[in-house]
PDB file of C-alpha atoms and ligand atoms in Angstrom:
ATOM      1  CA  UNK O   1     -88.056 169.908 157.491  1.00  0.00           C
ATOM      2  CA  UNK O   2     -87.911 168.434 160.888  1.00  0.00           C
ATOM      3  CA  UNK O   3     -90.922 166.351 160.372  1.00  0.00           C
ATOM      4  CA  UNK O   4     -92.337 163.745 158.100  1.00  0.00           C
ATOM      5  CA  UNK O   5     -95.318 161.499 156.958  1.00  0.00           C
ATOM      6  CA  UNK O   6     -94.148 157.971 158.178  1.00  0.00           C
ATOM      7  CA  UNK O   7     -94.706 155.492 155.527  1.00  0.00           C
ATOM      8  CA  UNK O   8     -97.581 153.276 155.765  1.00  0.00           C
ATOM      9  CA  UNK O   9     -97.142 149.742 157.707  1.00  0.00           C
ATOM     10  CA  UNK O  10     -99.356 148.112 155.164  1.00  0.00           C
ATOM     11  CA  UNK O  11    -100.518 148.415 151.979  1.00  0.00           C
ATOM     12  CA  UNK O  12    -103.461 151.223 150.819  1.00  0.00           C
ATOM     13  CA  UNK O  13    -105.910 148.296 150.002  1.00  0.00           C
ATOM     14  CA  UNK O  14    -104.891 146.425 153.229  1.00  0.00           C
ATOM     15  CA  UNK O  15    -107.737 147.669 155.361  1.00  0.00           C
ATOM     16  CA  UNK O  16    -110.564 147.156 152.646  1.00  0.00           C
ATOM     17  CA  UNK O  17    -113.578 146.526 153.072  1.00  0.00           C
ATOM     18  CA  UNK O  18    -113.482 148.253 156.270  1.00  0.00           C
ATOM     19  CA  UNK O  19    -111.391 151.279 155.203  1.00  0.00           C
ATOM     20  CA  UNK O  20    -111.098 151.586 151.509  1.00  0.00           C
ATOM     21  CA  UNK O  21    -108.066 152.377 149.491  1.00  0.00           C
ATOM     22  CA  UNK O  22    -109.123 155.976 147.633  1.00  0.00           C
ATOM     23  CA  UNK O  23    -109.676 157.281 151.675  1.00  0.00           C
ATOM     24  CA  UNK O  24    -106.186 155.618 152.636  1.00  0.00           C
ATOM     25  CA  UNK O  25    -104.528 157.631 150.112  1.00  0.00           C
ATOM     26  CA  UNK O  26    -106.332 160.828 150.493  1.00  0.00           C
ATOM     27  CA  UNK O  27    -106.316 160.463 153.878  1.00  0.00           C
ATOM     28  CA  UNK O  28    -102.290 159.684 154.547  1.00  0.00           C
ATOM     29  CA  UNK O  29    -100.862 161.265 151.513  1.00  0.00           C
ATOM     30  CA  UNK O  30    -102.958 164.494 151.568  1.00  0.00           C
ATOM     31  CA  UNK O  31    -104.552 164.953 155.054  1.00  0.00           C
ATOM     32  CA  UNK O  32    -101.617 163.788 157.669  1.00  0.00           C
ATOM     33  CA  UNK O  33     -99.458 166.055 154.997  1.00  0.00           C
ATOM     34  CA  UNK O  34    -100.988 169.126 155.132  1.00  0.00           C
ATOM     35  CA  UNK O  35    -100.507 168.644 159.020  1.00  0.00           C
ATOM     36  CA  UNK O  36     -96.979 167.589 158.762  1.00  0.00           C
ATOM     37  CA  UNK O  37     -95.968 170.881 155.890  1.00  0.00           C
ATOM     38  CA  UNK O  38     -97.942 173.324 158.300  1.00  0.00           C
ATOM     39  CA  UNK O  39     -95.928 171.779 161.345  1.00  0.00           C
ATOM     40  CA  UNK O  40     -92.714 172.347 159.896  1.00  0.00           C
ATOM     41  CA  UNK O  41     -93.406 175.944 158.598  1.00  0.00           C
ATOM     42  CA  UNK O  42     -94.740 176.744 162.378  1.00  0.00           C
ATOM     43  CA  UNK O  43     -91.522 175.357 163.884  1.00  0.00           C
ATOM     44  CA  UNK O  44     -88.806 176.353 161.258  1.00  0.00           C
ATOM     45  CA  UNK O  45     -85.987 178.128 162.977  1.00  0.00           C
ATOM     46  CA  UNK O  46     -87.394 177.668 166.581  1.00  0.00           C
ATOM     47  CA  UNK O  47     -86.280 175.114 168.915  1.00  0.00           C
ATOM     48  CA  UNK O  48     -89.153 173.142 168.744  1.00  0.00           C
ATOM     49  CA  UNK O  49     -87.402 171.747 165.405  1.00  0.00           C
ATOM     50  CA  UNK O  50     -85.398 169.641 167.666  1.00  0.00           C
ATOM     51  CA  UNK O  51     -87.945 168.251 169.631  1.00  0.00           C
ATOM     52  CA  UNK O  52     -90.278 165.189 169.138  1.00  0.00           C
ATOM     53  CA  UNK O  53     -93.807 165.731 168.026  1.00  0.00           C
ATOM     54  CA  UNK O  54     -95.201 164.021 170.704  1.00  0.00           C
ATOM     55  CA  UNK O  55     -92.628 166.116 173.633  1.00  0.00           C
ATOM     56  CA  UNK O  56     -94.636 169.063 171.651  1.00  0.00           C
ATOM     57  CA  UNK O  57     -97.719 168.106 172.007  1.00  0.00           C
ATOM     58  CA  UNK O  58     -97.006 167.007 175.823  1.00  0.00           C
ATOM     59  CA  UNK O  59     -96.140 170.530 176.450  1.00  0.00           C
ATOM     60  CA  UNK O  60     -97.946 172.555 174.254  1.00  0.00           C
ATOM     61  CA  UNK O  61     -97.631 175.368 177.077  1.00  0.00           C
ATOM     62  CA  UNK O  62     -94.093 175.927 176.045  1.00  0.00           C
ATOM     63  CA  UNK O  63     -94.854 176.957 172.560  1.00  0.00           C
ATOM     64  CA  UNK O  64     -94.689 180.643 172.057  1.00  0.00           C
ATOM     65  CA  UNK O  65     -98.017 182.064 171.409  1.00  0.00           C
ATOM     66  CA  UNK O  66     -97.324 183.496 167.852  1.00  0.00           C
ATOM     67  CA  UNK O  67     -97.623 179.867 166.955  1.00  0.00           C
ATOM     68  CA  UNK O  68     -99.119 178.275 169.257  1.00  0.00           C
ATOM     69  CA  UNK O  69    -102.629 177.582 167.716  1.00  0.00           C
ATOM     70  CA  UNK O  70    -101.325 176.149 164.844  1.00  0.00           C
ATOM     71  CA  UNK O  71     -98.679 174.228 166.582  1.00  0.00           C
ATOM     72  CA  UNK O  72    -101.680 172.403 168.710  1.00  0.00           C
ATOM     73  CA  UNK O  73    -104.006 171.964 165.780  1.00  0.00           C
ATOM     74  CA  UNK O  74    -101.158 170.312 163.322  1.00  0.00           C
ATOM     75  CA  UNK O  75     -98.802 169.083 166.043  1.00  0.00           C
ATOM     76  CA  UNK O  76    -101.668 167.066 167.006  1.00  0.00           C
ATOM     77  CA  UNK O  77    -102.561 166.028 163.843  1.00  0.00           C
ATOM     78  CA  UNK O  78     -99.107 164.548 162.949  1.00  0.00           C
ATOM     79  CA  UNK O  79     -98.928 162.837 166.273  1.00  0.00           C
ATOM     80  CA  UNK O  80    -102.694 161.327 166.174  1.00  0.00           C
ATOM     81  CA  UNK O  81    -102.424 160.185 162.549  1.00  0.00           C
ATOM     82  CA  UNK O  82     -98.536 158.652 163.014  1.00  0.00           C
ATOM     83  CA  UNK O  83    -100.280 156.704 166.095  1.00  0.00           C
ATOM     84  CA  UNK O  84    -103.081 156.060 164.292  1.00  0.00           C
ATOM     85  CA  UNK O  85    -101.893 154.287 160.970  1.00  0.00           C
ATOM     86  CA  UNK O  86    -100.101 152.152 163.588  1.00  0.00           C
ATOM     87  CA  UNK O  87    -103.093 151.094 165.271  1.00  0.00           C
ATOM     88  CA  UNK O  88    -104.711 149.061 162.247  1.00  0.00           C
ATOM     89  CA  UNK O  89    -103.685 146.294 160.604  1.00  0.00           C
ATOM     90  CA  UNK O  90    -105.306 144.116 157.539  1.00  0.00           C
ATOM     91  CA  UNK O  91    -108.388 141.983 158.862  1.00  0.00           C
ATOM     92  CA  UNK O  92    -107.894 138.657 159.938  1.00  0.00           C
ATOM     93  CA  UNK O  93    -104.080 139.516 160.246  1.00  0.00           C
ATOM     94  CA  UNK O  94    -101.488 139.195 162.946  1.00  0.00           C
ATOM     95  CA  UNK O  95    -102.839 141.387 166.133  1.00  0.00           C
ATOM     96  CA  UNK O  96    -106.253 141.141 165.537  1.00  0.00           C
ATOM     97  CA  UNK O  97    -107.140 139.251 168.694  1.00  0.00           C
ATOM     98  CA  UNK O  98    -106.300 140.934 171.850  1.00  0.00           C
ATOM     99  CA  UNK O  99    -105.076 138.919 174.556  1.00  0.00           C
ATOM    100  CA  UNK O 100    -102.491 139.235 177.450  1.00  0.00           C
ATOM    101  CA  UNK O 101    -102.572 141.497 180.562  1.00  0.00           C
ATOM    102  CA  UNK O 102    -104.408 144.167 178.595  1.00  0.00           C
ATOM    103  CA  UNK O 103    -107.411 141.848 177.738  1.00  0.00           C
ATOM    104  CA  UNK O 104    -107.992 141.299 181.495  1.00  0.00           C
ATOM    105  CA  UNK O 105    -107.657 144.766 182.604  1.00  0.00           C
ATOM    106  CA  UNK O 106    -110.109 145.629 179.891  1.00  0.00           C
ATOM    107  CA  UNK O 107    -112.445 143.264 181.127  1.00  0.00           C
ATOM    108  CA  UNK O 108    -111.981 144.503 184.807  1.00  0.00           C
ATOM    109  CA  UNK O 109    -112.453 147.962 183.956  1.00  0.00           C
ATOM    110  CA  UNK O 110    -115.289 147.902 181.965  1.00  0.00           C
ATOM    111  CA  UNK O 111    -116.974 144.704 182.708  1.00  0.00           C
ATOM    112  CA  UNK O 112    -116.296 142.838 179.545  1.00  0.00           C
ATOM    113  CA  UNK O 113    -114.659 143.378 176.143  1.00  0.00           C
ATOM    114  CA  UNK O 114    -118.044 144.039 174.370  1.00  0.00           C
ATOM    115  CA  UNK O 115    -118.966 146.578 177.105  1.00  0.00           C
ATOM    116  CA  UNK O 116    -115.729 148.358 176.409  1.00  0.00           C
ATOM    117  CA  UNK O 117    -116.603 148.516 172.599  1.00  0.00           C
ATOM    118  CA  UNK O 118    -119.975 149.566 173.326  1.00  0.00           C
ATOM    119  CA  UNK O 119    -118.642 152.397 175.354  1.00  0.00           C
ATOM    120  CA  UNK O 120    -115.899 153.475 172.883  1.00  0.00           C
ATOM    121  CA  UNK O 121    -117.988 153.675 169.883  1.00  0.00           C
ATOM    122  CA  UNK O 122    -120.632 155.909 172.174  1.00  0.00           C
ATOM    123  CA  UNK O 123    -118.142 158.083 172.853  1.00  0.00           C
ATOM    124  CA  UNK O 124    -116.971 158.628 169.446  1.00  0.00           C
ATOM    125  CA  UNK O 125    -120.889 158.972 168.180  1.00  0.00           C
ATOM    126  CA  UNK O 126    -121.215 161.301 171.068  1.00  0.00           C
ATOM    127  CA  UNK O 127    -117.820 163.573 169.775  1.00  0.00           C
ATOM    128  CA  UNK O 128    -119.533 166.515 168.738  1.00  0.00           C
ATOM    129  CA  UNK O 129    -117.865 167.156 164.816  1.00  0.00           C
ATOM    130  CA  UNK O 130    -114.674 166.232 164.193  1.00  0.00           C
ATOM    131  CA  UNK O 131    -112.177 164.997 166.793  1.00  0.00           C
ATOM    132  CA  UNK O 132    -110.911 161.242 168.469  1.00  0.00           C
ATOM    133  CA  UNK O 133    -112.222 159.204 170.357  1.00  0.00           C
ATOM    134  CA  UNK O 134    -109.320 157.175 173.057  1.00  0.00           C
ATOM    135  CA  UNK O 135    -108.452 154.340 175.398  1.00  0.00           C
ATOM    136  CA  UNK O 136    -106.150 156.203 177.593  1.00  0.00           C
ATOM    137  CA  UNK O 137    -104.054 155.403 180.892  1.00  0.00           C
ATOM    138  CA  UNK O 138    -104.698 158.144 182.999  1.00  0.00           C
ATOM    139  CA  UNK O 139    -103.196 157.769 186.242  1.00  0.00           C
ATOM    140  CA  UNK O 140    -102.451 154.178 185.373  1.00  0.00           C
ATOM    141  CA  UNK O 141    -105.950 153.541 184.696  1.00  0.00           C
ATOM    142  CA  UNK O 142    -107.974 152.575 181.706  1.00  0.00           C
ATOM    143  CA  UNK O 143    -110.302 155.094 180.694  1.00  0.00           C
ATOM    144  CA  UNK O 144    -112.408 155.934 177.333  1.00  0.00           C
ATOM    145  CA  UNK O 145    -112.082 159.450 176.342  1.00  0.00           C
ATOM    146  CA  UNK O 146    -112.486 161.928 173.383  1.00  0.00           C
ATOM    147  CA  UNK O 147    -110.831 164.854 171.912  1.00  0.00           C
ATOM    148  CA  UNK O 148    -112.131 167.501 169.489  1.00  0.00           C
ATOM    149  CA  UNK O 149    -109.705 168.690 166.496  1.00  0.00           C
ATOM    150  CA  UNK O 150    -106.776 167.410 166.706  1.00  0.00           C
ATOM    151  CA  UNK O 151    -106.226 167.504 170.682  1.00  0.00           C
ATOM    152  CA  UNK O 152    -103.720 164.463 171.631  1.00  0.00           C
ATOM    153  CA  UNK O 153    -104.426 162.885 174.998  1.00  0.00           C
ATOM    154  CA  UNK O 154    -100.578 163.538 175.694  1.00  0.00           C
ATOM    155  CA  UNK O 155    -101.587 167.045 176.438  1.00  0.00           C
ATOM    156  CA  UNK O 156    -103.681 166.020 179.074  1.00  0.00           C
ATOM    157  CA  UNK O 157    -100.652 163.685 180.779  1.00  0.00           C
ATOM    158  CA  UNK O 158    -102.521 160.672 179.574  1.00  0.00           C
ATOM    159  CA  UNK O 159    -100.934 157.912 177.678  1.00  0.00           C
ATOM    160  CA  UNK O 160    -102.836 156.722 174.453  1.00  0.00           C
ATOM    161  CA  UNK O 161    -103.337 153.032 173.875  1.00  0.00           C
ATOM    162  CA  UNK O 162    -105.788 153.118 170.904  1.00  0.00           C
ATOM    163  CA  UNK O 163    -107.496 155.828 169.477  1.00  0.00           C
ATOM    164  CA  UNK O 164    -110.178 155.956 166.265  1.00  0.00           C
ATOM    165  CA  UNK O 165    -110.204 159.400 163.991  1.00  0.00           C
ATOM    166  CA  UNK O 166    -113.901 160.424 163.871  1.00  0.00           C
ATOM    167  CA  UNK O 167    -113.408 163.071 161.571  1.00  0.00           C
ATOM    168  CA  UNK O 168    -115.634 162.853 158.270  1.00  0.00           C
ATOM    169  CA  UNK O 169    -112.462 162.305 156.288  1.00  0.00           C
ATOM    170  CA  UNK O 170    -111.657 159.049 157.724  1.00  0.00           C
ATOM    171  CA  UNK O 171    -114.940 157.496 156.648  1.00  0.00           C
ATOM    172  CA  UNK O 172    -117.191 159.454 154.552  1.00  0.00           C
ATOM    173  CA  UNK O 173    -116.571 157.963 151.353  1.00  0.00           C
ATOM    174  CA  UNK O 174    -117.491 154.667 152.348  1.00  0.00           C
ATOM    175  CA  UNK O 175    -120.077 155.243 155.328  1.00  0.00           C
ATOM    176  CA  UNK O 176    -121.405 158.746 154.142  1.00  0.00           C
ATOM    177  CA  UNK O 177    -123.144 160.147 157.449  1.00  0.00           C
ATOM    178  CA  UNK O 178    -123.201 156.348 158.998  1.00  0.00           C
ATOM    179  CA  UNK O 179    -120.582 157.655 161.845  1.00  0.00           C
ATOM    180  CA  UNK O 180    -121.482 154.562 163.899  1.00  0.00           C
ATOM    181  CA  UNK O 181    -121.721 152.044 161.745  1.00  0.00           C
ATOM    182  CA  UNK O 182    -117.939 152.883 161.012  1.00  0.00           C
ATOM    183  CA  UNK O 183    -117.027 152.753 164.235  1.00  0.00           C
ATOM    184  CA  UNK O 184    -118.244 149.179 164.605  1.00  0.00           C
ATOM    185  CA  UNK O 185    -116.630 147.956 161.622  1.00  0.00           C
ATOM    186  CA  UNK O 186    -113.162 149.419 162.678  1.00  0.00           C
ATOM    187  CA  UNK O 187    -112.629 146.740 165.466  1.00  0.00           C
ATOM    188  CA  UNK O 188    -111.980 144.554 162.313  1.00  0.00           C
ATOM    189  CA  UNK O 189    -108.566 146.131 161.549  1.00  0.00           C
ATOM    190  CA  UNK O 190    -107.506 147.265 165.399  1.00  0.00           C
ATOM    191  CA  UNK O 191    -103.932 145.925 165.442  1.00  0.00           C
ATOM    192  CA  UNK O 192    -103.958 144.413 169.263  1.00  0.00           C
ATOM    193  CA  UNK O 193    -100.833 143.380 169.429  1.00  0.00           C
ATOM    194  CA  UNK O 194     -99.465 146.791 168.895  1.00  0.00           C
ATOM    195  CA  UNK O 195    -102.029 148.382 171.174  1.00  0.00           C
ATOM    196  CA  UNK O 196    -100.695 145.423 173.881  1.00  0.00           C
ATOM    197  CA  UNK O 197     -97.479 146.291 173.505  1.00  0.00           C
ATOM    198  CA  UNK O 198     -98.194 150.589 174.219  1.00  0.00           C
ATOM    199  CA  UNK O 199     -99.913 148.979 177.681  1.00  0.00           C
ATOM    200  CA  UNK O 200     -97.034 146.707 178.390  1.00  0.00           C
ATOM    201  CA  UNK O 201     -94.616 149.840 177.543  1.00  0.00           C
ATOM    202  CA  UNK O 202     -96.419 152.027 179.805  1.00  0.00           C
ATOM    203  CA  UNK O 203     -95.518 149.815 182.604  1.00  0.00           C
ATOM    204  CA  UNK O 204     -99.395 150.216 183.930  1.00  0.00           C
TER     205      UNK O 204
HETATM  206 MN1  LIG Z 301    -107.689 162.164 159.920  1.00  0.00          MN
END
């Protein structure tokens, strides 16, 4: 099989109480696995098997029409979730404080760190139905965006730095319909160390 679900970089209960252990098992072991299985089924026997999932998602225009939709949804699902697991860490652990070049860039782009968080939460609340909310580099500039379903900023030529999953499967067991509460709680488990490294690697 071409693609596989990466193991979590922490224990299933590490993100509690902000994300519960059962949600992590279902989300990682079942939802993410399903995206990978469907992606593998679609690309089997095609040249896409030898590309990275990120490269496929960044160039959906080159995917054959017959498998375009399944690759967009499930390739995006694989890339977004692999990215998402790495974006989080145990509350109070290493990386939960943002320092360095990205911190000052966020201040200058959004006014303050708090204003950035409010902008991000609002975009997450306003994403109608299932989707994602992102901090991206777009043409070298920081921007908050959202995407429907499993669409990735990579398809738009943007560089994702941070993304939160606002599908109900990400939060419903703990937060039920209270997406705003989930978005606010999620800041406690963001791995800013990883996000800052992505920013540095992007060389903006
Ligand atoms: Mn998800």
